[in-house]
PDB file of N, CA and C in Angstrom:
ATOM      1  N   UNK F   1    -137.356  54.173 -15.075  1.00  0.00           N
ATOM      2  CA  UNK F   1    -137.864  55.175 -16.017  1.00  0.00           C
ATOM      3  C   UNK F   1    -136.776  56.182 -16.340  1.00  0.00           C
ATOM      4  N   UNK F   2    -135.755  56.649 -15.180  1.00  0.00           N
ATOM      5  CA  UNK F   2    -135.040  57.594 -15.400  1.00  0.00           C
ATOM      6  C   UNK F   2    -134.141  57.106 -16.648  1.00  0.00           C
ATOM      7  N   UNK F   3    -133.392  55.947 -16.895  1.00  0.00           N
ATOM      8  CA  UNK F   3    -132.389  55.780 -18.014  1.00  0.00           C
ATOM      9  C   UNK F   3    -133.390  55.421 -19.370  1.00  0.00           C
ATOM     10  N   UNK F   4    -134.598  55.133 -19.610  1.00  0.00           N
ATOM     11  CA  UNK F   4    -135.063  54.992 -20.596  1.00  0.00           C
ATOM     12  C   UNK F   4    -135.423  56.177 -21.425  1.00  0.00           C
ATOM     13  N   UNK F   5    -135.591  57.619 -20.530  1.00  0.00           N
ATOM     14  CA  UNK F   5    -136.016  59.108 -20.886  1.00  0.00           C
ATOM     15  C   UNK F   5    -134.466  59.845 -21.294  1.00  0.00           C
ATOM     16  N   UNK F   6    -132.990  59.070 -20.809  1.00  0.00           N
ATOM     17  CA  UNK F   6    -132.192  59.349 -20.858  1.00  0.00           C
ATOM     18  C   UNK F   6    -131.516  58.878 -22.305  1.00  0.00           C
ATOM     19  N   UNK F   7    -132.410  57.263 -22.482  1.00  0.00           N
ATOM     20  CA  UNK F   7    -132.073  57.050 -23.877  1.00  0.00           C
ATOM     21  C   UNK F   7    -132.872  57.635 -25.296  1.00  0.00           C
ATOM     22  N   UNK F   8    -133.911  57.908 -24.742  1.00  0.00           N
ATOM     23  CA  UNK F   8    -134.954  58.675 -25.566  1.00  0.00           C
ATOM     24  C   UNK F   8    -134.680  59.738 -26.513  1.00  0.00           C
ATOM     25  N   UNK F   9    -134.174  60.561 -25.167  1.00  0.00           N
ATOM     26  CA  UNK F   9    -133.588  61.710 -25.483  1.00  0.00           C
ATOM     27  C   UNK F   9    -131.798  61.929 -26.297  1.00  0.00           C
ATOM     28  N   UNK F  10    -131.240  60.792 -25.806  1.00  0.00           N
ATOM     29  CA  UNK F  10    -130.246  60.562 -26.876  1.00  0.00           C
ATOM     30  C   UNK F  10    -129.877  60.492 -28.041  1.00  0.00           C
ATOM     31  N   UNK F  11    -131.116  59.431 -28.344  1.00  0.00           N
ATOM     32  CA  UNK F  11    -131.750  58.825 -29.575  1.00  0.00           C
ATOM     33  C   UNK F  11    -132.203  60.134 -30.456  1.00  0.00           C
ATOM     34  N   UNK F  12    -133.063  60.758 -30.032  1.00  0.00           N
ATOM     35  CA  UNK F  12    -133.537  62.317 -30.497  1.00  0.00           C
ATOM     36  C   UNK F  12    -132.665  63.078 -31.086  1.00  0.00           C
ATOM     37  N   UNK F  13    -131.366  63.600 -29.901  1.00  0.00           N
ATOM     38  CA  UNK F  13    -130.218  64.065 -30.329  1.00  0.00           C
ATOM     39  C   UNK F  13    -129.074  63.799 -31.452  1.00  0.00           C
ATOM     40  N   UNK F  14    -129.309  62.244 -31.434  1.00  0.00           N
ATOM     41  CA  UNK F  14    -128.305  61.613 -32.276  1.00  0.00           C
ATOM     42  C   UNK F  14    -129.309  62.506 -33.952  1.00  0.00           C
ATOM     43  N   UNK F  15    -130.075  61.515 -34.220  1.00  0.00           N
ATOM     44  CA  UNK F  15    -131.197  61.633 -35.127  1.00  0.00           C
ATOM     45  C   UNK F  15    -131.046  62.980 -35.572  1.00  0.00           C
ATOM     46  N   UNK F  16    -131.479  64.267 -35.114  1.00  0.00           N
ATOM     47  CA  UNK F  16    -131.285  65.424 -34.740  1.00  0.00           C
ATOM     48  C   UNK F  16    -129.551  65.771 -35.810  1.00  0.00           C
ATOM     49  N   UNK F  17    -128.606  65.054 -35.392  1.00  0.00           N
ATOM     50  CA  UNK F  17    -127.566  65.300 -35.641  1.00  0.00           C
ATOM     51  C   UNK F  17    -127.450  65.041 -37.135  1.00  0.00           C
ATOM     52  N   UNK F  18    -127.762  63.659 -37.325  1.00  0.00           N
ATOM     53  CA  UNK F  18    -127.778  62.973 -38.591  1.00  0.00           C
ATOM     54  C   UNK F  18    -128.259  63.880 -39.279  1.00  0.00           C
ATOM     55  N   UNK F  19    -130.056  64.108 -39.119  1.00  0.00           N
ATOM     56  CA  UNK F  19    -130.493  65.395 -40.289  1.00  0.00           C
ATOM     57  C   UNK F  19    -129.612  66.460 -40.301  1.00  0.00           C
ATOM     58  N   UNK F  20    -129.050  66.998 -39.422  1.00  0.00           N
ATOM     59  CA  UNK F  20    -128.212  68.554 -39.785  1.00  0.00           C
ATOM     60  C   UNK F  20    -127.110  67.630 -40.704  1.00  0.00           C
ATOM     61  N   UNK F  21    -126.478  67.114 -40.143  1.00  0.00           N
ATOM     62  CA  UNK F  21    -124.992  66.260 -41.576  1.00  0.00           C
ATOM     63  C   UNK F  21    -125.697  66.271 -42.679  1.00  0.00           C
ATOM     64  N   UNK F  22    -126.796  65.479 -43.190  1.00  0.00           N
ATOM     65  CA  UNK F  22    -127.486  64.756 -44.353  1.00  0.00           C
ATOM     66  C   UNK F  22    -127.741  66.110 -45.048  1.00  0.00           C
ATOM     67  N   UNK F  23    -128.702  67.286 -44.474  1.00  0.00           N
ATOM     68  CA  UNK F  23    -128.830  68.483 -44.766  1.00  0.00           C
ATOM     69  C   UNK F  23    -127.704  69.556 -45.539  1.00  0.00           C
ATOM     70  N   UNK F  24    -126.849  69.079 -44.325  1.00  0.00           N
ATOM     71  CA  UNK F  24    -125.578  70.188 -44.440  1.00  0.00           C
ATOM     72  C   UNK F  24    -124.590  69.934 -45.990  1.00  0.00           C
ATOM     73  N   UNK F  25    -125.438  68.521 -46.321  1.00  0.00           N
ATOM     74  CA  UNK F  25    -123.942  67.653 -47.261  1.00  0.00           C
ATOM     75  C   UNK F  25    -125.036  68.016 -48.667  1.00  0.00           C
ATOM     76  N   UNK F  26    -125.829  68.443 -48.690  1.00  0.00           N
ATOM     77  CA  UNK F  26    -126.870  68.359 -50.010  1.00  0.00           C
ATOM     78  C   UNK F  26    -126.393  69.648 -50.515  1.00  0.00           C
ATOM     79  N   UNK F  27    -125.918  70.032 -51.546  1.00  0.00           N
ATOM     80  CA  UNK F  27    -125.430  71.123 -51.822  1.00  0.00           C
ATOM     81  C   UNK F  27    -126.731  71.917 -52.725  1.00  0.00           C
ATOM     82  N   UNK F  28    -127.947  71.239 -53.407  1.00  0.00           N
ATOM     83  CA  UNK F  28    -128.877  72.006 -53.373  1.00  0.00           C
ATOM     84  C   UNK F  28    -129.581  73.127 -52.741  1.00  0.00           C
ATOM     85  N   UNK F  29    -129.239  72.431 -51.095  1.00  0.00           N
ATOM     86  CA  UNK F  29    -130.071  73.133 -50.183  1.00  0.00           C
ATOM     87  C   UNK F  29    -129.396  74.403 -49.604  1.00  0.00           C
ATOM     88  N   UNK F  30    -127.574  73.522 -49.567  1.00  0.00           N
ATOM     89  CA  UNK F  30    -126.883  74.733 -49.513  1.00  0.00           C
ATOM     90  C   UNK F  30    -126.883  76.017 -50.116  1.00  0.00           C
ATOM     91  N   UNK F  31    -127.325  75.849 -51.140  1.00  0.00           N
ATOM     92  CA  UNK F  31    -126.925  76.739 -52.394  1.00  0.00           C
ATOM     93  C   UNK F  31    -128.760  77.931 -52.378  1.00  0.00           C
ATOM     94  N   UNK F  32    -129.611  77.325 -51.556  1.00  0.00           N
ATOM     95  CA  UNK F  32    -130.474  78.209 -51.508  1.00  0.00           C
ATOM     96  C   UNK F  32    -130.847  78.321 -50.207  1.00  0.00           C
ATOM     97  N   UNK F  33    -129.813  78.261 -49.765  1.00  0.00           N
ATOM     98  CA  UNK F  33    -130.182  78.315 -48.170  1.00  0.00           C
ATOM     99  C   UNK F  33    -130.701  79.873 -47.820  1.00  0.00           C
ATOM    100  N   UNK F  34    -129.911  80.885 -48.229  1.00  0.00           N
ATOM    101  CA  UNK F  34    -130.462  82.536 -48.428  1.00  0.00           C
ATOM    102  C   UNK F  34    -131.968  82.796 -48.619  1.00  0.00           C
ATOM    103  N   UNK F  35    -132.340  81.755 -49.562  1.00  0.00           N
ATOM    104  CA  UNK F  35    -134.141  82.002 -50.031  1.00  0.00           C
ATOM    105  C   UNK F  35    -134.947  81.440 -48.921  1.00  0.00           C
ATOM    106  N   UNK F  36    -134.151  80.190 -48.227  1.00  0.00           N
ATOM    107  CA  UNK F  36    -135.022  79.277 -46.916  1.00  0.00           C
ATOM    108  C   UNK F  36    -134.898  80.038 -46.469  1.00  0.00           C
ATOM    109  N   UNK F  37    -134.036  80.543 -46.002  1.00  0.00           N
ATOM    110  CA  UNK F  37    -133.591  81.875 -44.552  1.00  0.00           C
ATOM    111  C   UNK F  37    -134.918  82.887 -44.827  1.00  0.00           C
ATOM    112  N   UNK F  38    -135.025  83.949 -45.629  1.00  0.00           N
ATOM    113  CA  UNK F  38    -135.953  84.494 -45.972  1.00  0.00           C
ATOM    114  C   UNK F  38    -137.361  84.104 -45.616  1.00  0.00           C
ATOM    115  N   UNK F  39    -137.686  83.113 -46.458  1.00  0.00           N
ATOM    116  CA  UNK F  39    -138.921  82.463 -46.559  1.00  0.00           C
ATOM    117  C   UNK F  39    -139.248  81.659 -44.741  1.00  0.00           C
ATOM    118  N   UNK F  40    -138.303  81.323 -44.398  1.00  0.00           N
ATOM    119  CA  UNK F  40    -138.452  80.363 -42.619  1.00  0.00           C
ATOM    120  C   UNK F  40    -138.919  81.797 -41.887  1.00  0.00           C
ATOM    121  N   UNK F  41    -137.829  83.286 -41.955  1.00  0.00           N
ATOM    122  CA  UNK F  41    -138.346  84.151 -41.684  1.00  0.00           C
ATOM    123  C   UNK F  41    -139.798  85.075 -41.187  1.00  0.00           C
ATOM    124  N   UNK F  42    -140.352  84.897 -42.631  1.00  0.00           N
ATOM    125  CA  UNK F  42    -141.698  85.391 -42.844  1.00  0.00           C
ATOM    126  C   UNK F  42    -142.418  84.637 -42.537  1.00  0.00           C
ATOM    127  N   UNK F  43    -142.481  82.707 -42.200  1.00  0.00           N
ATOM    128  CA  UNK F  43    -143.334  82.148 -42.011  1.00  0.00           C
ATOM    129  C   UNK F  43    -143.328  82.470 -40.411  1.00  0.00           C
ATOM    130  N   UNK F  44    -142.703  82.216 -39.706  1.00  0.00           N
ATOM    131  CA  UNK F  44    -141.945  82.670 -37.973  1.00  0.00           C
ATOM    132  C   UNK F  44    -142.393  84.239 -37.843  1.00  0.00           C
ATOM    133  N   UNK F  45    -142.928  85.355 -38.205  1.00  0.00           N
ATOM    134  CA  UNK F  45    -142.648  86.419 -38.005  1.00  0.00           C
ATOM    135  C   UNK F  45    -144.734  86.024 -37.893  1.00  0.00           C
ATOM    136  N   UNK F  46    -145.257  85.748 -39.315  1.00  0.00           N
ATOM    137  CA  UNK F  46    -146.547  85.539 -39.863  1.00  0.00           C
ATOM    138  C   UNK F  46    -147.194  84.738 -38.359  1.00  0.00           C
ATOM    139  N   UNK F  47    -146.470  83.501 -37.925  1.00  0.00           N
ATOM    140  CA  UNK F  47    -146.967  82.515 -36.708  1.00  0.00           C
ATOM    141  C   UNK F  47    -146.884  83.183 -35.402  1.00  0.00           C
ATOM    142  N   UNK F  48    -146.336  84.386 -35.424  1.00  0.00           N
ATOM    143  CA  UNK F  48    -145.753  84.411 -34.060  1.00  0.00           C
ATOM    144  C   UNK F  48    -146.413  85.721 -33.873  1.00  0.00           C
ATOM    145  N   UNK F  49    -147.063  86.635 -35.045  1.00  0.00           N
ATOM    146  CA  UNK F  49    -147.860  87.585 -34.663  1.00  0.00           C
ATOM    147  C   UNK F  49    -149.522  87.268 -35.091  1.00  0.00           C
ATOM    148  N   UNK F  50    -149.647  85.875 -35.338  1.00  0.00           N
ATOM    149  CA  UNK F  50    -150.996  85.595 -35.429  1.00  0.00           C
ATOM    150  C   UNK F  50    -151.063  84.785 -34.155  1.00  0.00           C
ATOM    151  N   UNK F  51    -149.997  84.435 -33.688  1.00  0.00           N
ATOM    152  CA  UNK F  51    -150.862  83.936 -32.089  1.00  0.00           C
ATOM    153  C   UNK F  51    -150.915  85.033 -31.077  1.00  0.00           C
ATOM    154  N   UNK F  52    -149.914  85.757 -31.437  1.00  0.00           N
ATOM    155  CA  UNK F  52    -150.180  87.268 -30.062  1.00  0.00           C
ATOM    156  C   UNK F  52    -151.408  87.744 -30.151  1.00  0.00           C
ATOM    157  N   UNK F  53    -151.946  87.804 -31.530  1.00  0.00           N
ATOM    158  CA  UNK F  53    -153.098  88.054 -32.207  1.00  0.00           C
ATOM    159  C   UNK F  53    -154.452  87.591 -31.382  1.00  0.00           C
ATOM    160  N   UNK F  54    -154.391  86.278 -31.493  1.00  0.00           N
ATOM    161  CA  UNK F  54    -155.518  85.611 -31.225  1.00  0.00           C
ATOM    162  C   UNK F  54    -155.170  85.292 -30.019  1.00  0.00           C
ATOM    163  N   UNK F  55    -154.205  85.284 -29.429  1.00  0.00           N
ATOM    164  CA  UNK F  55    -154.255  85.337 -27.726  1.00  0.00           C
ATOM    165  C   UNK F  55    -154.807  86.683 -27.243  1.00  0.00           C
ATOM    166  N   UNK F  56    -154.433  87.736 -27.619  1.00  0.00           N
ATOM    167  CA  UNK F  56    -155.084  88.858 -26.690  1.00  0.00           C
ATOM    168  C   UNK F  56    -156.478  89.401 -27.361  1.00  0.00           C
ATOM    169  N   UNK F  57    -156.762  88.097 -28.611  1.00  0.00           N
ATOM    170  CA  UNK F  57    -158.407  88.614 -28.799  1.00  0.00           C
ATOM    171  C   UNK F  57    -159.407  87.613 -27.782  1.00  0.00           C
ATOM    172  N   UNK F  58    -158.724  86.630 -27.403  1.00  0.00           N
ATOM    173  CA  UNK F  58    -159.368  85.464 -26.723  1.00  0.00           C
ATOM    174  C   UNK F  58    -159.521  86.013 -25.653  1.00  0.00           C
ATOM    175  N   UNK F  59    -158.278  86.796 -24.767  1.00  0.00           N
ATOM    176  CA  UNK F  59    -158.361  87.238 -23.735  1.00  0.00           C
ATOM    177  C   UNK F  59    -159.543  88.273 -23.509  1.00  0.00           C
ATOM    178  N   UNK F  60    -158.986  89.096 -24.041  1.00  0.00           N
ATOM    179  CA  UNK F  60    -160.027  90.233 -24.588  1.00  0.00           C
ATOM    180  C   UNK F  60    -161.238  89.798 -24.502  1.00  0.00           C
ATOM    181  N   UNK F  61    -162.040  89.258 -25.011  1.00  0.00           N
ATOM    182  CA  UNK F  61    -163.132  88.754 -25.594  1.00  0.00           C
ATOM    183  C   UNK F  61    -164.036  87.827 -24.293  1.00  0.00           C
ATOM    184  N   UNK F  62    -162.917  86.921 -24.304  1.00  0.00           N
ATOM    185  CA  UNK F  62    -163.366  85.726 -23.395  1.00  0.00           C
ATOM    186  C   UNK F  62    -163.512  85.660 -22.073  1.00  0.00           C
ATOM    187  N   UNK F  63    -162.216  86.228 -21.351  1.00  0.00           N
ATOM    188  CA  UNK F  63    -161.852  86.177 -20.177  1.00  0.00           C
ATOM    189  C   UNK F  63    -162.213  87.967 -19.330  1.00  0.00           C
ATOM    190  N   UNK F  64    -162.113  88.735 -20.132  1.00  0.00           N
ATOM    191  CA  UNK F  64    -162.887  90.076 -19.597  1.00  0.00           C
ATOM    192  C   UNK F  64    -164.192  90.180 -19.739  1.00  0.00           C
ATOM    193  N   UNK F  65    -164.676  89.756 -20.646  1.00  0.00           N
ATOM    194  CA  UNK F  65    -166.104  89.956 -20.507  1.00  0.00           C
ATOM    195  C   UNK F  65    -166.833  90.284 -19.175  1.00  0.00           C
ATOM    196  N   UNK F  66    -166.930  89.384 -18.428  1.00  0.00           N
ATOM    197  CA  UNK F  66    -167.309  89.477 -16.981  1.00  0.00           C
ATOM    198  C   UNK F  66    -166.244  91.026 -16.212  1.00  0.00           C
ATOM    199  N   UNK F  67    -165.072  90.992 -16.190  1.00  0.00           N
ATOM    200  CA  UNK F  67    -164.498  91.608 -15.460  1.00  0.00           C
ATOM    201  C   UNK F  67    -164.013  93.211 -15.542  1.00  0.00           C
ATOM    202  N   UNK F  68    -165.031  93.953 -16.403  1.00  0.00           N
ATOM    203  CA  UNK F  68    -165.125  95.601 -16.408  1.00  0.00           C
ATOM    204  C   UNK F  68    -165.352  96.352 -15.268  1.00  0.00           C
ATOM    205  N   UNK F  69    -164.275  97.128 -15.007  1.00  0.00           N
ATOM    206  CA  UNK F  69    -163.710  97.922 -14.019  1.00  0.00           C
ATOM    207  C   UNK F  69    -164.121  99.341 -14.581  1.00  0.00           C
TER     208      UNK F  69
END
């Protein structure tokens, strides 16, 4: 099992690599990469304070209920 998780993960990396080249060589994408940057931004900022969100309402909600001090 150990060298098959070793090729797995190679395979991943390689792959991985290829998209950044294939990416990197498209000069479309290059050329608006500033607007992705932006836009990847706000989607990452939007995901990452709607789960803090709904984690400490779950908590809140779910898991204290019972436990008022």
């Amino acid at each position: 099992i150990g060298w098959t998780s070793n090729a797995i993960s190679m395979a991943i990396f390689v792959l991985l690599f290829l998209l950044g080249v294939k990416v990197g060589a498209n000069p479309q994408i290059m050329d608006k990469l500033s607007t992705l940057g932006v836009d990847a931004l706000v989607i990452t900022v939007g995901a990452l304070s709607g789960s803090i969100l709904m984690a400490w309402l779950i908590y809140h909600f779910v898991f204290r209920v019972g436990n008022k001090h």
